[in-house]
CSV table of C-alpha atoms in Angstrom, one decimal:
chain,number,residue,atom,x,y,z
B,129,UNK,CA,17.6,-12.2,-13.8
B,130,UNK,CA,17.9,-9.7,-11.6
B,131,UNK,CA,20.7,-9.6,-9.0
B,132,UNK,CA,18.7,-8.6,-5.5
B,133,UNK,CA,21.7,-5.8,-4.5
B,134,UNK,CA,21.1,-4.0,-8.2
B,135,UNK,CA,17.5,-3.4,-7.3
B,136,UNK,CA,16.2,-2.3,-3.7
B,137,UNK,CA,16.3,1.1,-2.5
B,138,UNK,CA,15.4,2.2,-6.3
B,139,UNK,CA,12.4,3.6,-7.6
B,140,UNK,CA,12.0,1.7,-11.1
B,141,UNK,CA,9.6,3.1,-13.7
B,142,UNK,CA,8.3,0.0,-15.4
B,143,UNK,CA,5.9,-2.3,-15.7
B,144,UNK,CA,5.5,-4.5,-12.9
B,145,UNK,CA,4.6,-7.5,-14.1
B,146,UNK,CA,7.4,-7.7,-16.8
B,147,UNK,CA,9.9,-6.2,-13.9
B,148,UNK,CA,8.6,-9.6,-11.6
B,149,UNK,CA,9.8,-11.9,-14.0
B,150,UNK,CA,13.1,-10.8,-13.6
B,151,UNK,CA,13.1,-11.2,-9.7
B,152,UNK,CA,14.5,-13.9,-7.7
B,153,UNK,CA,12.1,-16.5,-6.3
B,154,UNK,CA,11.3,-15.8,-2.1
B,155,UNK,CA,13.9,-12.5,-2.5
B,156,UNK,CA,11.2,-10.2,-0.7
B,157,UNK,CA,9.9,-10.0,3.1
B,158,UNK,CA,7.0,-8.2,2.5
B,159,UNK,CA,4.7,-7.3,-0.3
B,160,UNK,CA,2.7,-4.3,0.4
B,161,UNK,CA,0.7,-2.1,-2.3
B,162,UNK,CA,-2.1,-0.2,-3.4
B,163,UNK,CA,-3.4,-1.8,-7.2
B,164,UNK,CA,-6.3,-0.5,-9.4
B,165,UNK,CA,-10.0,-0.6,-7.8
B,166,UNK,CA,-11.8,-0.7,-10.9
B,167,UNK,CA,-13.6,1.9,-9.2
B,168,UNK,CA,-13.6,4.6,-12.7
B,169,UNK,CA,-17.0,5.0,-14.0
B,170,UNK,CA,-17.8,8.7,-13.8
B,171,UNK,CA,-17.1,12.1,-15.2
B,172,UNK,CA,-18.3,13.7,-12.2
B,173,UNK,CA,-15.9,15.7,-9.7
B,174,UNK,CA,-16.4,18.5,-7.1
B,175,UNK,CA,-14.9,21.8,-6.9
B,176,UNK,CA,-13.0,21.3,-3.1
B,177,UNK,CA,-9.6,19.8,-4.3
B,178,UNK,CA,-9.4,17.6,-1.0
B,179,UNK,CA,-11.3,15.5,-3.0
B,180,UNK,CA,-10.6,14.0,-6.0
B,181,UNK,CA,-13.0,11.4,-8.6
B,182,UNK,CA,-10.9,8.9,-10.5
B,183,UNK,CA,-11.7,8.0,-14.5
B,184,UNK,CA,-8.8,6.4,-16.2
B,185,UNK,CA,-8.4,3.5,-18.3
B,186,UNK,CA,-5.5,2.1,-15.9
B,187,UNK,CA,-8.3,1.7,-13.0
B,188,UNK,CA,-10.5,-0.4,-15.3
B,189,UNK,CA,-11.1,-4.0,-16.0
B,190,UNK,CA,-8.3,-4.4,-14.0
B,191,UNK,CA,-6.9,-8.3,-13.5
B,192,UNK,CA,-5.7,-9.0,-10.2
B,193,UNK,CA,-4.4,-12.2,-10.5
B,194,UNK,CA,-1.4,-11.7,-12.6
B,195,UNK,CA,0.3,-9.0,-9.8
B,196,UNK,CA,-0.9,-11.8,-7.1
B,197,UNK,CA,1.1,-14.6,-8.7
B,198,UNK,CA,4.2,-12.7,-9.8
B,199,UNK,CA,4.1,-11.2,-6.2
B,200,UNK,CA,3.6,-14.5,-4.1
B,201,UNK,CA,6.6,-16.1,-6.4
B,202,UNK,CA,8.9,-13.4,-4.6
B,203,UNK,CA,7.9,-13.4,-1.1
B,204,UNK,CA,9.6,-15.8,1.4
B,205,UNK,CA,8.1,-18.1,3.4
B,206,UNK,CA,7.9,-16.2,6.8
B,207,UNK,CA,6.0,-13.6,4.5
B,208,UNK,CA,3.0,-11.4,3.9
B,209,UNK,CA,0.9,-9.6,1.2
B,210,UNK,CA,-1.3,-6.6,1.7
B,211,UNK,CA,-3.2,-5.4,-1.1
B,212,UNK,CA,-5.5,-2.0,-0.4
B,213,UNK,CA,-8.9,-2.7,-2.5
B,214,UNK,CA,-12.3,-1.6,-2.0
B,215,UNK,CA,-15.6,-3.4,-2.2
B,216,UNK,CA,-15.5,-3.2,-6.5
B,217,UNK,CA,-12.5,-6.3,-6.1
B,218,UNK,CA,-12.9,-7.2,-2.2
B,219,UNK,CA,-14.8,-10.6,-3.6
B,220,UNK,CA,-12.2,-11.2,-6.1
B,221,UNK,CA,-8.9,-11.5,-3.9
B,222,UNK,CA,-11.3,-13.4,-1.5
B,223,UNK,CA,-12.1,-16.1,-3.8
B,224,UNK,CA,-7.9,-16.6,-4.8
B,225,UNK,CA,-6.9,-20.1,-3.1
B,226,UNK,CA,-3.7,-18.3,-0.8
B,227,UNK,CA,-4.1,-18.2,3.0
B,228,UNK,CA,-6.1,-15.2,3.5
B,229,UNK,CA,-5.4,-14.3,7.1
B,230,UNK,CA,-7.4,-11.2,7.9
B,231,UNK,CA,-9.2,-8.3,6.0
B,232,UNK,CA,-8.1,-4.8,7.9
B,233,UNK,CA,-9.9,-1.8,7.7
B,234,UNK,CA,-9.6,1.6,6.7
B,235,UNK,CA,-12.1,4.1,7.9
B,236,UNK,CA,-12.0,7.9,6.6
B,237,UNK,CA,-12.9,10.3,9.1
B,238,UNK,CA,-13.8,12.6,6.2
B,239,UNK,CA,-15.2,10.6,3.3
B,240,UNK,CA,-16.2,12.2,-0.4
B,241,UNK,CA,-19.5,13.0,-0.3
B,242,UNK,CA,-22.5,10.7,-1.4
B,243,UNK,CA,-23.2,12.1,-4.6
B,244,UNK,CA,-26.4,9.9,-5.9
B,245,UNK,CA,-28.9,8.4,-2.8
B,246,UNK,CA,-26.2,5.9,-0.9
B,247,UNK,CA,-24.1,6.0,2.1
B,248,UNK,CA,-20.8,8.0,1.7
B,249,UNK,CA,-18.0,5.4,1.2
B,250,UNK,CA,-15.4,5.9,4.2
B,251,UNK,CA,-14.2,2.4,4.8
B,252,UNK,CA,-11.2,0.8,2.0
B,253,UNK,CA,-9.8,-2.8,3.1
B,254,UNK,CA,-6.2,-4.2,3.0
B,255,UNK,CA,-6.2,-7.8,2.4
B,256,UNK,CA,-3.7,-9.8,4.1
B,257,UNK,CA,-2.2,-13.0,2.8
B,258,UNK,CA,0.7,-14.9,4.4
B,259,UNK,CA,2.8,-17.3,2.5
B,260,UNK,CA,3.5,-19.9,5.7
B,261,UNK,CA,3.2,-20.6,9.4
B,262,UNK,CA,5.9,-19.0,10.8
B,263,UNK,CA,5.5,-15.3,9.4
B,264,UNK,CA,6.8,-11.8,10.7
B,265,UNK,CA,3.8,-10.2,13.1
B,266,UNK,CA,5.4,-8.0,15.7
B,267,UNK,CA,1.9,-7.9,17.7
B,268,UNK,CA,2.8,-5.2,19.9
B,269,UNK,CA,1.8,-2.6,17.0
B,270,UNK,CA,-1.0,-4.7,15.6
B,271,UNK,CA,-3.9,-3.0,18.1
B,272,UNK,CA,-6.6,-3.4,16.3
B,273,UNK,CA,-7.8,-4.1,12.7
B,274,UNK,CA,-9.2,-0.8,11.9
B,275,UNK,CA,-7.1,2.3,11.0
B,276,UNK,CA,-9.3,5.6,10.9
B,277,UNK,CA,-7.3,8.9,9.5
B,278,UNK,CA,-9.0,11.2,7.3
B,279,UNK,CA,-8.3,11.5,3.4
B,280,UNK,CA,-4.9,12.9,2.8
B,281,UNK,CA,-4.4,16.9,2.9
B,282,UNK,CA,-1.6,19.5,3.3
B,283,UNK,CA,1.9,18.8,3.0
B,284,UNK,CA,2.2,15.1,2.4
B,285,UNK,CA,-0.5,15.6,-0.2
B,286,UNK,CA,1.0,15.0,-3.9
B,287,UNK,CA,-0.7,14.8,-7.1
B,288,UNK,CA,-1.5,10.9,-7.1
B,289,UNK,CA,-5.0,10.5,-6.7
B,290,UNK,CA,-4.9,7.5,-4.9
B,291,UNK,CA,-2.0,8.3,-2.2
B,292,UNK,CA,-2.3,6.4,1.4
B,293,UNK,CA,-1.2,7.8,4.6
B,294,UNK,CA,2.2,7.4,5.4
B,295,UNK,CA,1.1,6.6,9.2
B,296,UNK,CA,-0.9,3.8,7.6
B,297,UNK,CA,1.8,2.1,5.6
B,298,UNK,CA,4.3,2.6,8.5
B,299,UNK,CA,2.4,0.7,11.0
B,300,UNK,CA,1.6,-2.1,8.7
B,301,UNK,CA,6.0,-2.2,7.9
B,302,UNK,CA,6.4,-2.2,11.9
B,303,UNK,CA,3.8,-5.3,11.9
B,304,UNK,CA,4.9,-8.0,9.4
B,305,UNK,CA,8.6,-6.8,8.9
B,306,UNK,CA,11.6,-6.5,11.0
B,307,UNK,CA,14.5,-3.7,10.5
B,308,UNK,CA,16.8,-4.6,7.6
B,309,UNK,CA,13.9,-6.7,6.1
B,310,UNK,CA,13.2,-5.7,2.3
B,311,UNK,CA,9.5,-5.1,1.0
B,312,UNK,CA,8.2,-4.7,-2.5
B,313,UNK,CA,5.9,-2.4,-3.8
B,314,UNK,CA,4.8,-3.2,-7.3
B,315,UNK,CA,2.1,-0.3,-7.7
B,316,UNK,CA,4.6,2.2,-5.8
B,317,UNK,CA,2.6,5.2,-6.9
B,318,UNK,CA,3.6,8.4,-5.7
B,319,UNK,CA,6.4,6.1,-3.2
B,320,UNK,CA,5.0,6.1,0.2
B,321,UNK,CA,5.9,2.6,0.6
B,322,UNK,CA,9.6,3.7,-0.2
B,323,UNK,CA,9.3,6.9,2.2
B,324,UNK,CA,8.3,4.2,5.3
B,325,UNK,CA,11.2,1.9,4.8
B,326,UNK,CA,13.2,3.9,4.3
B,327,UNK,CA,12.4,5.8,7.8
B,328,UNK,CA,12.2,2.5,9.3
B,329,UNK,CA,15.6,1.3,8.1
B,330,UNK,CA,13.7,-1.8,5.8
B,331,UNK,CA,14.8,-1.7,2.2
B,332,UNK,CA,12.6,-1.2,-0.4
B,333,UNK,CA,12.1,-2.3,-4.2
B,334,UNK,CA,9.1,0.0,-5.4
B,335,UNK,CA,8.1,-0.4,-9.1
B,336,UNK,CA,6.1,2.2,-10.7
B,337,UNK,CA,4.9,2.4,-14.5
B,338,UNK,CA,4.0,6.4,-14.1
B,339,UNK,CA,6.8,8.6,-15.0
B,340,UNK,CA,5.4,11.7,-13.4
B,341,UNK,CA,4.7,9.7,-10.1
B,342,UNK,CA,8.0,7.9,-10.5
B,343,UNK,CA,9.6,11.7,-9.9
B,344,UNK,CA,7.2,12.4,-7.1
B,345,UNK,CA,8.3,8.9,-5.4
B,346,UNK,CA,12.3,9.9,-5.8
B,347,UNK,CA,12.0,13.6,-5.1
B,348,UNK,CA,9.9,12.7,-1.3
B,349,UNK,CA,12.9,9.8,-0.9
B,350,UNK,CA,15.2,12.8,-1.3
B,351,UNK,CA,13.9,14.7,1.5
B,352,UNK,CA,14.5,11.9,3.7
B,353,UNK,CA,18.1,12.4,4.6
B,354,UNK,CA,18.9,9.5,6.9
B,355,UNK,CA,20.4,6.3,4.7
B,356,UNK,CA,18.8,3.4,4.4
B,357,UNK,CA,18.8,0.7,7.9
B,358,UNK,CA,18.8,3.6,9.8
B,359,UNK,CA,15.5,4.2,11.2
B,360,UNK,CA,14.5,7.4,12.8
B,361,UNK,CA,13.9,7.4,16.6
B,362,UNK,CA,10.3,6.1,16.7
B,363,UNK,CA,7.3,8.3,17.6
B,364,UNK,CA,5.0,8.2,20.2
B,365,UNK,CA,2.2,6.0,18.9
B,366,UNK,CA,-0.7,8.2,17.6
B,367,UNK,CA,-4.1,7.0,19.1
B,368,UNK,CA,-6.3,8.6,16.6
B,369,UNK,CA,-4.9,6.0,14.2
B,370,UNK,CA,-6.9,3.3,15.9
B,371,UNK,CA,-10.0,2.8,16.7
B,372,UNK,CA,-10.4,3.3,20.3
B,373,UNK,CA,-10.6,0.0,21.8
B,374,UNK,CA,-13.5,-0.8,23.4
C-alpha cells in the first residue's frame, strides 16, 4: 500500500486502476478527470490542425465502472468526482447508483465542423458526484453550470488530443476544493489537472499510462516555478468563461 506522502505531487506513468489498488481508502479530496468517450469510429480528419479526429483503441469499448469504483474508494466523505464525458457515455454514468449532483456544461465557441448532415457538436458534460452531505463547494466561484471557451489553440496547446482548458479545470479546483486539499487525476493526460493545483497550492496525484504524455505532464509542471501550497495571486475572474447570466 501506498504511503499518501510517497505519491502526490508526482506524475506516475501507470495504469490507473492497478495504481488505485494501492491507494489508501478516503486519502483524496477531489477526483477530477477526463476518461475515454468511446467516441473513435472514423478515419476521417481535416487539414486545419486546431482540430483534431480521434481513432484509437484506448477510446473504445471503454468500461467506466472500474475507474468509478477504484475512484469513489479514495475520496473522503466531504468529496466530489467530476468525470468530462460526452453524449457516447452521458447515459452510462447516469445510470451508476452514486449521488449524482449536477451535470455541468461545456460549450465550444468554435466546434469541429459537422462533417455528415448533423449539428456540429460544441457542448461536452462534466458529471458531478459527491460522496456525502457535507462536501467542499466554495459557491462564490460556482456562477453558473455552463463554461463556454473555444477548443484549445496556441501556447497551451500540446500534442494530447483530448487536452481541457486549464481555465476550466481551475475553476472547478477553486469550487469543490480548498488550498492544501489533494485531488486525483487518474486519466492525467497531458497534466493539466497537475498544472491547476499546483497554481492553486492543492496537491496533486495524477496517474497517466502514456509515456509521451507522461513527459508533456512533467515538462508543463516544470515551468511552473512556484512550490507546491503556494498559489499564485488569483486573477481577475474572466467572464467569457461563463455564460452570461441572464
Amino acid at each position: 500500500m501506498h504511503e499518501l506522502a510517497d505519491i502526490i505531487n508526482k506524475v506516475h506513468c501507470a495504469d490507473c486502476l492497478e495504481f488505485m489498488k494501492q491507494m489508501p481508502d478516503e486519502c483524496v479530496d477531489l477526483v477530477i478527470t477526463d476518461p475515454p468517450y468511446n467516441a473513435s469510429n472514423s478515419d476521417l480528419s481535416l487539414p486545419d490542425r486546431n482540430y483534431r479526429t480521434i481513432n484509437q483503441d484506448w477510446d473504445k469499448n471503454f468500461d467506466i465502472l472500474p475507474f468509478i469504483l477504484g475512484s469513489w474508494r479514495t475520496l473522503n466523505t466531504k468529496g466530489s468526482l467530476l468525470a468530462f464525458c460526452d453524449y457516447h457515455l452521458l447515459g452510462k454514468y447516469l445510470d451508476l447508483s452514486f449521488k449524482q449532483q449536477q451535470i455541468l456544461h461545456w460549450n465550444k465557441t468554435n466546434p469541429f465542423p459537422a462533417l455528415t448532415k448533423v449539428y456540429p457538436f460544441s457542448m461536452e458534460y462534466i458529471v458531478w458526484f459527491v460522496k456525502g452531505v457535507g462536501y467542499t463547494f466554495n459557491k462564490s466561484y460556482a456562477r453558473t453550470d455552463v463554461f463556454r471557451t473555444p477548443i484549445l489553440g496556441g501556447k497551451e496547446r500540446t500534442t494530447h488530443p483530448t487536452q481541457k482548458p486549464l481555465s476550466i479545470v481551475r475553476n472547478l479546483i477553486q469550487v469543490h476544493t480548498q488550498p492544501g486539499d489533494t485531488i486525483f487525476d487518474p486519466f492525467l493526460g497531458s497534466g493539466t489537472t497537475a498544472v491547476a493545483a499546483k497554481q492553486l497550492g492543492r496537491n496533486f496525484i495524477g496517474v497517466e499510462i502514456n509515456p509521451e504524455y507522461c513527459k508533456i505532464a512533467e515538462e508543463r509542471l516544470k515551468q511552473e516555478v512556484l512550490p507546491f501550497n503556494q498559489p499564485k495571486p488569483e486573477p481577475q475572474k474572466n467572464p467569457d468563461l461563463f455564460e452570461a447570466e441572464k
